[in-house]
Amino acid sequence: GAVVSQHPSWVICKSGTSVKIECRSLDFQATTMFWYRQFPKQSLMLMATSNEGSKATYEQGVEKDKFLINHASLTLSTLTVTSAHPEDSSFYICSARDELAVNEQFFGPGTRLTVL
Amino acid sequence: LAKTTQPISMDSYEGQEVNITCSHNNIATNDYITWYQQFPSQGPRFIIQGYKTKVTNEVASLFIPADRKSSTLSLPRVSLSDTAVYYCLVGVSGGSYIPTFGRGTSLIVHP
């Protein structure tokens, strides 16, 4: 099946710094990608919908200036956590929809962010 | 978006069949039902998808009654490695579908 990769798989940073997480669809094109955040023992919470060539659509309560999303190509979306704080520590997961396989959604392996 | 309701947790033993039911009373005509499995610190993994009646693949079966207001994921002869959280999602991929997760069911398989 189709593969979605994320990089890095884990990152530790100091409070106040910015961290970029990449999400790539490896063998298919994805006009739309989704970014989720998951806290321990909780479900995935949708943060934003990333659309290639246009601005992302953020869910209510998600600060767009803090979580910058760029979807510059059909195979890459990036999430930048700006001025990270300890409360931003979480597991970030992206997913991508294969435009040629209408009903299939593929998820990345996730990125563990720890802010000290 | 169709809301889903699942049991929060289930326990089973190795070799048993496990059935996890998901309620989705306001499912729309064009909605598909998809189940995912998630292990700790990993992304969700697709298990099975269906629209109506029964679907079976190499790892699971999905039973959907005629009214489609619920669905049951059946895992035959579970093993310890099936311990995970299972999510059912309802919607139509493509177009404006946004995969939204409910609370999921935490399945623990005991020796």
mmCIF file of C-alpha atoms in Angstrom:
data_model
loop_
_atom_site.group_PDB
_atom_site.id
_atom_site.type_symbol
_atom_site.label_atom_id
_atom_site.label_comp_id
_atom_site.label_asym_id
_atom_site.label_seq_id
_atom_site.Cartn_x
_atom_site.Cartn_y
_atom_site.Cartn_z
ATOM 1 C CA GLY A 1 0.000 0.000 0.000
ATOM 2 C CA ALA A 2 0.873 3.645 -0.164
ATOM 3 C CA VAL A 3 3.401 5.007 2.313
ATOM 4 C CA VAL A 4 3.494 8.258 4.218
ATOM 5 C CA SER A 5 6.696 9.196 5.982
ATOM 6 C CA GLN A 6 7.417 11.750 8.659
ATOM 7 C CA HIS A 7 10.668 13.351 9.634
ATOM 8 C CA PRO A 8 11.964 13.498 12.233
ATOM 9 C CA SER A 9 10.487 10.583 14.155
ATOM 10 C CA TRP A 10 11.317 12.337 17.391
ATOM 11 C CA VAL A 11 12.735 15.700 18.376
ATOM 12 C CA ILE A 12 13.712 17.376 21.615
ATOM 13 C CA CYS A 13 14.020 21.134 21.677
ATOM 14 C CA LYS A 14 14.368 24.005 24.097
ATOM 15 C CA SER A 15 11.461 26.217 24.975
ATOM 16 C CA GLY A 16 11.192 29.163 22.605
ATOM 17 C CA THR A 17 12.685 27.475 19.587
ATOM 18 C CA SER A 18 10.873 26.438 16.421
ATOM 19 C CA VAL A 19 10.588 22.905 15.117
ATOM 20 C CA LYS A 20 9.696 21.763 11.606
ATOM 21 C CA ILE A 21 8.086 18.399 10.930
ATOM 22 C CA GLU A 22 7.902 17.026 7.399
ATOM 23 C CA CYS A 23 5.219 14.765 5.999
ATOM 24 C CA ARG A 24 5.802 13.067 2.654
ATOM 25 C CA SER A 25 3.694 10.826 0.488
ATOM 26 C CA LEU A 26 6.274 8.483 -0.970
ATOM 27 C CA ASP A 27 4.555 6.859 -3.902
ATOM 28 C CA PHE A 28 1.453 8.871 -4.566
ATOM 29 C CA GLN A 29 0.321 12.429 -4.928
ATOM 30 C CA ALA A 30 -1.683 14.054 -2.177
ATOM 31 C CA THR A 31 -3.597 17.246 -2.799
ATOM 32 C CA THR A 32 -4.810 17.147 0.769
ATOM 33 C CA MET A 33 -2.956 16.218 3.920
ATOM 34 C CA PHE A 34 -4.100 16.361 7.511
ATOM 35 C CA TRP A 35 -2.200 17.135 10.684
ATOM 36 C CA TYR A 36 -3.184 15.634 14.033
ATOM 37 C CA ARG A 37 -1.934 15.953 17.572
ATOM 38 C CA GLN A 38 -2.251 13.191 20.112
ATOM 39 C CA PHE A 39 -1.647 13.478 23.835
ATOM 40 C CA PRO A 40 -0.955 10.385 25.962
ATOM 41 C CA LYS A 41 -3.923 8.019 26.217
ATOM 42 C CA GLN A 42 -6.082 10.312 24.118
ATOM 43 C CA SER A 43 -7.439 10.121 20.618
ATOM 44 C CA LEU A 44 -6.068 11.918 17.594
ATOM 45 C CA MET A 45 -7.171 15.515 17.460
ATOM 46 C CA LEU A 46 -7.326 17.131 14.060
ATOM 47 C CA MET A 47 -5.330 20.338 13.946
ATOM 48 C CA ALA A 48 -5.590 21.407 10.340
ATOM 49 C CA THR A 49 -6.219 20.413 6.770
ATOM 50 C CA SER A 50 -3.338 21.159 4.457
ATOM 51 C CA ASN A 51 -4.135 21.870 0.823
ATOM 52 C CA GLU A 52 -1.489 21.930 -1.876
ATOM 53 C CA GLY A 53 -0.956 25.417 -3.197
ATOM 54 C CA SER A 54 -3.317 27.144 -0.788
ATOM 55 C CA LYS A 55 -3.632 28.105 2.834
ATOM 56 C CA ALA A 56 -4.319 25.467 5.434
ATOM 57 C CA THR A 57 -7.655 25.249 7.163
ATOM 58 C CA TYR A 58 -7.268 25.187 10.926
ATOM 59 C CA GLU A 59 -9.635 23.620 13.431
ATOM 60 C CA GLN A 60 -11.184 25.792 16.085
ATOM 61 C CA GLY A 61 -8.783 26.492 18.904
ATOM 62 C CA VAL A 62 -5.628 25.800 16.904
ATOM 63 C CA GLU A 63 -3.425 28.880 16.546
ATOM 64 C CA LYS A 64 -2.455 29.273 12.913
ATOM 65 C CA ASP A 65 0.422 31.596 13.760
ATOM 66 C CA LYS A 66 1.882 29.051 16.121
ATOM 67 C CA PHE A 67 1.425 25.982 13.953
ATOM 68 C CA LEU A 68 2.538 26.996 10.486
ATOM 69 C CA ILE A 69 1.603 24.629 7.709
ATOM 70 C CA ASN A 70 3.078 24.680 4.227
ATOM 71 C CA HIS A 71 1.974 22.318 1.459
ATOM 72 C CA ALA A 72 4.224 23.406 -1.367
ATOM 73 C CA SER A 73 4.080 20.244 -3.451
ATOM 74 C CA LEU A 74 1.850 17.255 -4.024
ATOM 75 C CA THR A 75 4.121 15.057 -1.936
ATOM 76 C CA LEU A 76 5.231 17.291 0.923
ATOM 77 C CA SER A 77 3.545 19.156 3.747
ATOM 78 C CA THR A 78 5.389 20.700 6.665
ATOM 79 C CA LEU A 79 4.242 21.672 10.133
ATOM 80 C CA THR A 80 6.334 24.208 11.994
ATOM 81 C CA VAL A 81 5.746 24.641 15.699
ATOM 82 C CA THR A 82 6.919 28.174 16.388
ATOM 83 C CA SER A 83 8.200 29.329 19.765
ATOM 84 C CA ALA A 84 7.551 25.909 21.218
ATOM 85 C CA HIS A 85 6.641 25.533 24.872
ATOM 86 C CA PRO A 86 6.439 22.450 27.084
ATOM 87 C CA GLU A 87 2.673 22.269 26.584
ATOM 88 C CA ASP A 88 3.302 21.721 22.866
ATOM 89 C CA SER A 89 4.988 18.426 23.687
ATOM 90 C CA SER A 90 2.902 15.819 21.969
ATOM 91 C CA PHE A 91 2.761 13.178 19.245
ATOM 92 C CA TYR A 92 2.127 14.756 15.848
ATOM 93 C CA ILE A 93 0.712 12.613 13.056
ATOM 94 C CA CYS A 94 0.033 13.473 9.449
ATOM 95 C CA SER A 95 -2.145 11.688 6.948
ATOM 96 C CA ALA A 96 -2.561 11.934 3.210
ATOM 97 C CA ARG A 97 -5.265 10.998 0.817
ATOM 98 C CA ASP A 98 -4.362 9.193 -2.366
ATOM 99 C CA GLU A 99 -6.265 11.077 -5.019
ATOM 100 C CA LEU A 100 -6.372 8.026 -7.262
ATOM 101 C CA ALA A 101 -7.678 5.703 -4.548
ATOM 102 C CA VAL A 102 -10.679 7.692 -3.439
ATOM 103 C CA ASN A 103 -11.503 5.864 -0.261
ATOM 104 C CA GLU A 104 -8.016 5.397 1.110
ATOM 105 C CA GLN A 105 -6.336 7.517 3.732
ATOM 106 C CA PHE A 106 -2.769 6.797 4.795
ATOM 107 C CA PHE A 107 -1.138 7.844 8.039
ATOM 108 C CA GLY A 108 2.447 8.663 8.821
ATOM 109 C CA PRO A 109 4.324 7.025 11.688
ATOM 110 C CA GLY A 110 4.156 10.148 13.831
ATOM 111 C CA THR A 111 6.679 12.549 15.331
ATOM 112 C CA ARG A 112 7.265 12.750 19.060
ATOM 113 C CA LEU A 113 7.989 16.343 20.098
ATOM 114 C CA THR A 114 9.393 17.054 23.531
ATOM 115 C CA VAL A 115 9.903 20.657 24.536
ATOM 116 C CA LEU A 116 12.130 21.210 27.544
ATOM 117 C CA LEU B 1 -19.899 14.413 10.166
ATOM 118 C CA ALA B 2 -21.294 11.174 11.509
ATOM 119 C CA LYS B 3 -20.422 10.766 15.160
ATOM 120 C CA THR B 4 -19.212 7.375 16.304
ATOM 121 C CA THR B 5 -19.531 5.641 19.654
ATOM 122 C CA GLN B 6 -17.387 2.706 20.718
ATOM 123 C CA PRO B 7 -16.719 0.945 24.003
ATOM 124 C CA ILE B 8 -13.785 2.568 25.726
ATOM 125 C CA SER B 9 -12.038 -0.692 26.496
ATOM 126 C CA MET B 10 -12.256 -4.444 26.041
ATOM 127 C CA ASP B 11 -10.352 -7.388 27.394
ATOM 128 C CA SER B 12 -9.800 -10.741 25.741
ATOM 129 C CA TYR B 13 -7.521 -13.745 25.805
ATOM 130 C CA GLU B 14 -5.247 -15.211 23.203
ATOM 131 C CA GLY B 15 -7.031 -17.359 20.662
ATOM 132 C CA GLN B 16 -10.443 -15.831 21.227
ATOM 133 C CA GLU B 17 -12.526 -13.951 18.697
ATOM 134 C CA VAL B 18 -13.038 -10.289 19.502
ATOM 135 C CA ASN B 19 -15.926 -8.220 18.246
ATOM 136 C CA ILE B 20 -15.862 -4.451 18.605
ATOM 137 C CA THR B 21 -19.050 -2.605 17.764
ATOM 138 C CA CYS B 22 -19.248 0.988 16.658
ATOM 139 C CA SER B 23 -22.473 2.994 16.596
ATOM 140 C CA HIS B 24 -22.976 5.634 13.924
ATOM 141 C CA ASN B 25 -26.642 6.488 13.967
ATOM 142 C CA ASN B 26 -26.447 9.474 11.636
ATOM 143 C CA ILE B 27 -24.366 7.865 8.929
ATOM 144 C CA ALA B 28 -24.991 9.413 5.524
ATOM 145 C CA THR B 29 -25.895 7.550 2.367
ATOM 146 C CA ASN B 30 -22.472 7.976 0.788
ATOM 147 C CA ASP B 31 -20.437 7.287 3.935
ATOM 148 C CA TYR B 32 -18.015 4.399 4.159
ATOM 149 C CA ILE B 33 -16.965 2.807 7.433
ATOM 150 C CA THR B 34 -13.260 2.415 8.063
ATOM 151 C CA TRP B 35 -11.444 0.819 10.978
ATOM 152 C CA TYR B 36 -7.912 1.644 12.061
ATOM 153 C CA GLN B 37 -5.526 0.075 14.556
ATOM 154 C CA GLN B 38 -3.041 2.113 16.527
ATOM 155 C CA PHE B 39 -0.146 0.950 18.654
ATOM 156 C CA PRO B 40 1.503 3.308 21.160
ATOM 157 C CA SER B 41 3.692 5.935 19.533
ATOM 158 C CA GLN B 42 2.721 4.866 16.028
ATOM 159 C CA GLY B 43 0.376 6.241 13.415
ATOM 160 C CA PRO B 44 -2.964 4.549 12.800
ATOM 161 C CA ARG B 45 -2.903 1.557 10.475
ATOM 162 C CA PHE B 46 -5.760 0.739 8.105
ATOM 163 C CA ILE B 47 -7.526 -2.510 8.944
ATOM 164 C CA ILE B 48 -10.648 -2.743 6.860
ATOM 165 C CA GLN B 49 -13.290 -0.681 5.111
ATOM 166 C CA GLY B 50 -16.844 -1.394 4.082
ATOM 167 C CA TYR B 51 -20.085 0.116 2.919
ATOM 168 C CA LYS B 52 -22.677 -2.570 3.622
ATOM 169 C CA THR B 53 -23.106 -6.257 4.466
ATOM 170 C CA LYS B 54 -19.855 -8.068 5.177
ATOM 171 C CA VAL B 55 -16.271 -7.470 4.201
ATOM 172 C CA THR B 56 -13.409 -9.813 4.980
ATOM 173 C CA ASN B 57 -9.680 -9.526 4.491
ATOM 174 C CA GLU B 58 -6.658 -11.381 5.775
ATOM 175 C CA VAL B 59 -6.776 -9.783 9.214
ATOM 176 C CA ALA B 60 -10.410 -9.001 10.041
ATOM 177 C CA SER B 61 -14.051 -9.022 9.085
ATOM 178 C CA LEU B 62 -16.449 -6.126 9.109
ATOM 179 C CA PHE B 63 -20.146 -6.690 9.584
ATOM 180 C CA ILE B 64 -22.562 -3.931 8.652
ATOM 181 C CA PRO B 65 -26.309 -4.407 9.151
ATOM 182 C CA ALA B 66 -28.820 -3.268 6.584
ATOM 183 C CA ASP B 67 -29.594 0.021 8.359
ATOM 184 C CA ARG B 68 -25.832 0.795 8.565
ATOM 185 C CA LYS B 69 -26.290 2.509 11.913
ATOM 186 C CA SER B 70 -23.610 0.345 13.445
ATOM 187 C CA SER B 71 -20.737 -1.856 12.413
ATOM 188 C CA THR B 72 -18.775 -4.633 14.064
ATOM 189 C CA LEU B 73 -15.111 -5.303 13.620
ATOM 190 C CA SER B 74 -14.324 -8.962 14.160
ATOM 191 C CA LEU B 75 -10.790 -10.094 14.926
ATOM 192 C CA PRO B 76 -10.462 -13.885 14.747
ATOM 193 C CA ARG B 77 -8.161 -15.684 17.189
ATOM 194 C CA VAL B 78 -6.462 -12.641 18.675
ATOM 195 C CA SER B 79 -2.891 -12.731 19.884
ATOM 196 C CA LEU B 80 -0.962 -10.539 22.296
ATOM 197 C CA SER B 81 0.177 -8.410 19.387
ATOM 198 C CA ASP B 82 -3.415 -7.354 18.733
ATOM 199 C CA THR B 83 -3.342 -5.303 21.922
ATOM 200 C CA ALA B 84 -3.954 -1.811 20.556
ATOM 201 C CA VAL B 85 -6.510 0.949 20.212
ATOM 202 C CA TYR B 86 -9.098 0.470 17.489
ATOM 203 C CA TYR B 87 -10.928 3.355 15.874
ATOM 204 C CA CYS B 88 -13.921 3.368 13.587
ATOM 205 C CA LEU B 89 -14.349 6.307 11.259
ATOM 206 C CA VAL B 90 -17.319 7.166 9.113
ATOM 207 C CA GLY B 91 -17.251 9.331 6.039
ATOM 208 C CA VAL B 92 -16.492 9.506 2.369
ATOM 209 C CA SER B 93 -12.890 9.744 1.336
ATOM 210 C CA GLY B 94 -12.195 12.255 -1.347
ATOM 211 C CA GLY B 95 -14.010 15.498 -1.745
ATOM 212 C CA SER B 96 -14.532 17.270 1.539
ATOM 213 C CA TYR B 97 -14.122 14.258 3.820
ATOM 214 C CA ILE B 98 -12.034 14.973 6.881
ATOM 215 C CA PRO B 99 -11.136 11.852 8.856
ATOM 216 C CA THR B 100 -12.138 12.616 12.427
ATOM 217 C CA PHE B 101 -11.352 10.231 15.255
ATOM 218 C CA GLY B 102 -13.557 9.345 18.186
ATOM 219 C CA ARG B 103 -12.229 7.955 21.435
ATOM 220 C CA GLY B 104 -11.494 4.489 20.113
ATOM 221 C CA THR B 105 -11.541 1.139 21.880
ATOM 222 C CA SER B 106 -8.529 0.005 23.842
ATOM 223 C CA LEU B 107 -8.247 -3.760 23.412
ATOM 224 C CA ILE B 108 -6.047 -5.681 25.809
ATOM 225 C CA VAL B 109 -5.293 -9.298 24.976
ATOM 226 C CA HIS B 110 -4.184 -11.412 27.920
ATOM 227 C CA PRO B 111 -2.068 -14.578 27.767
#
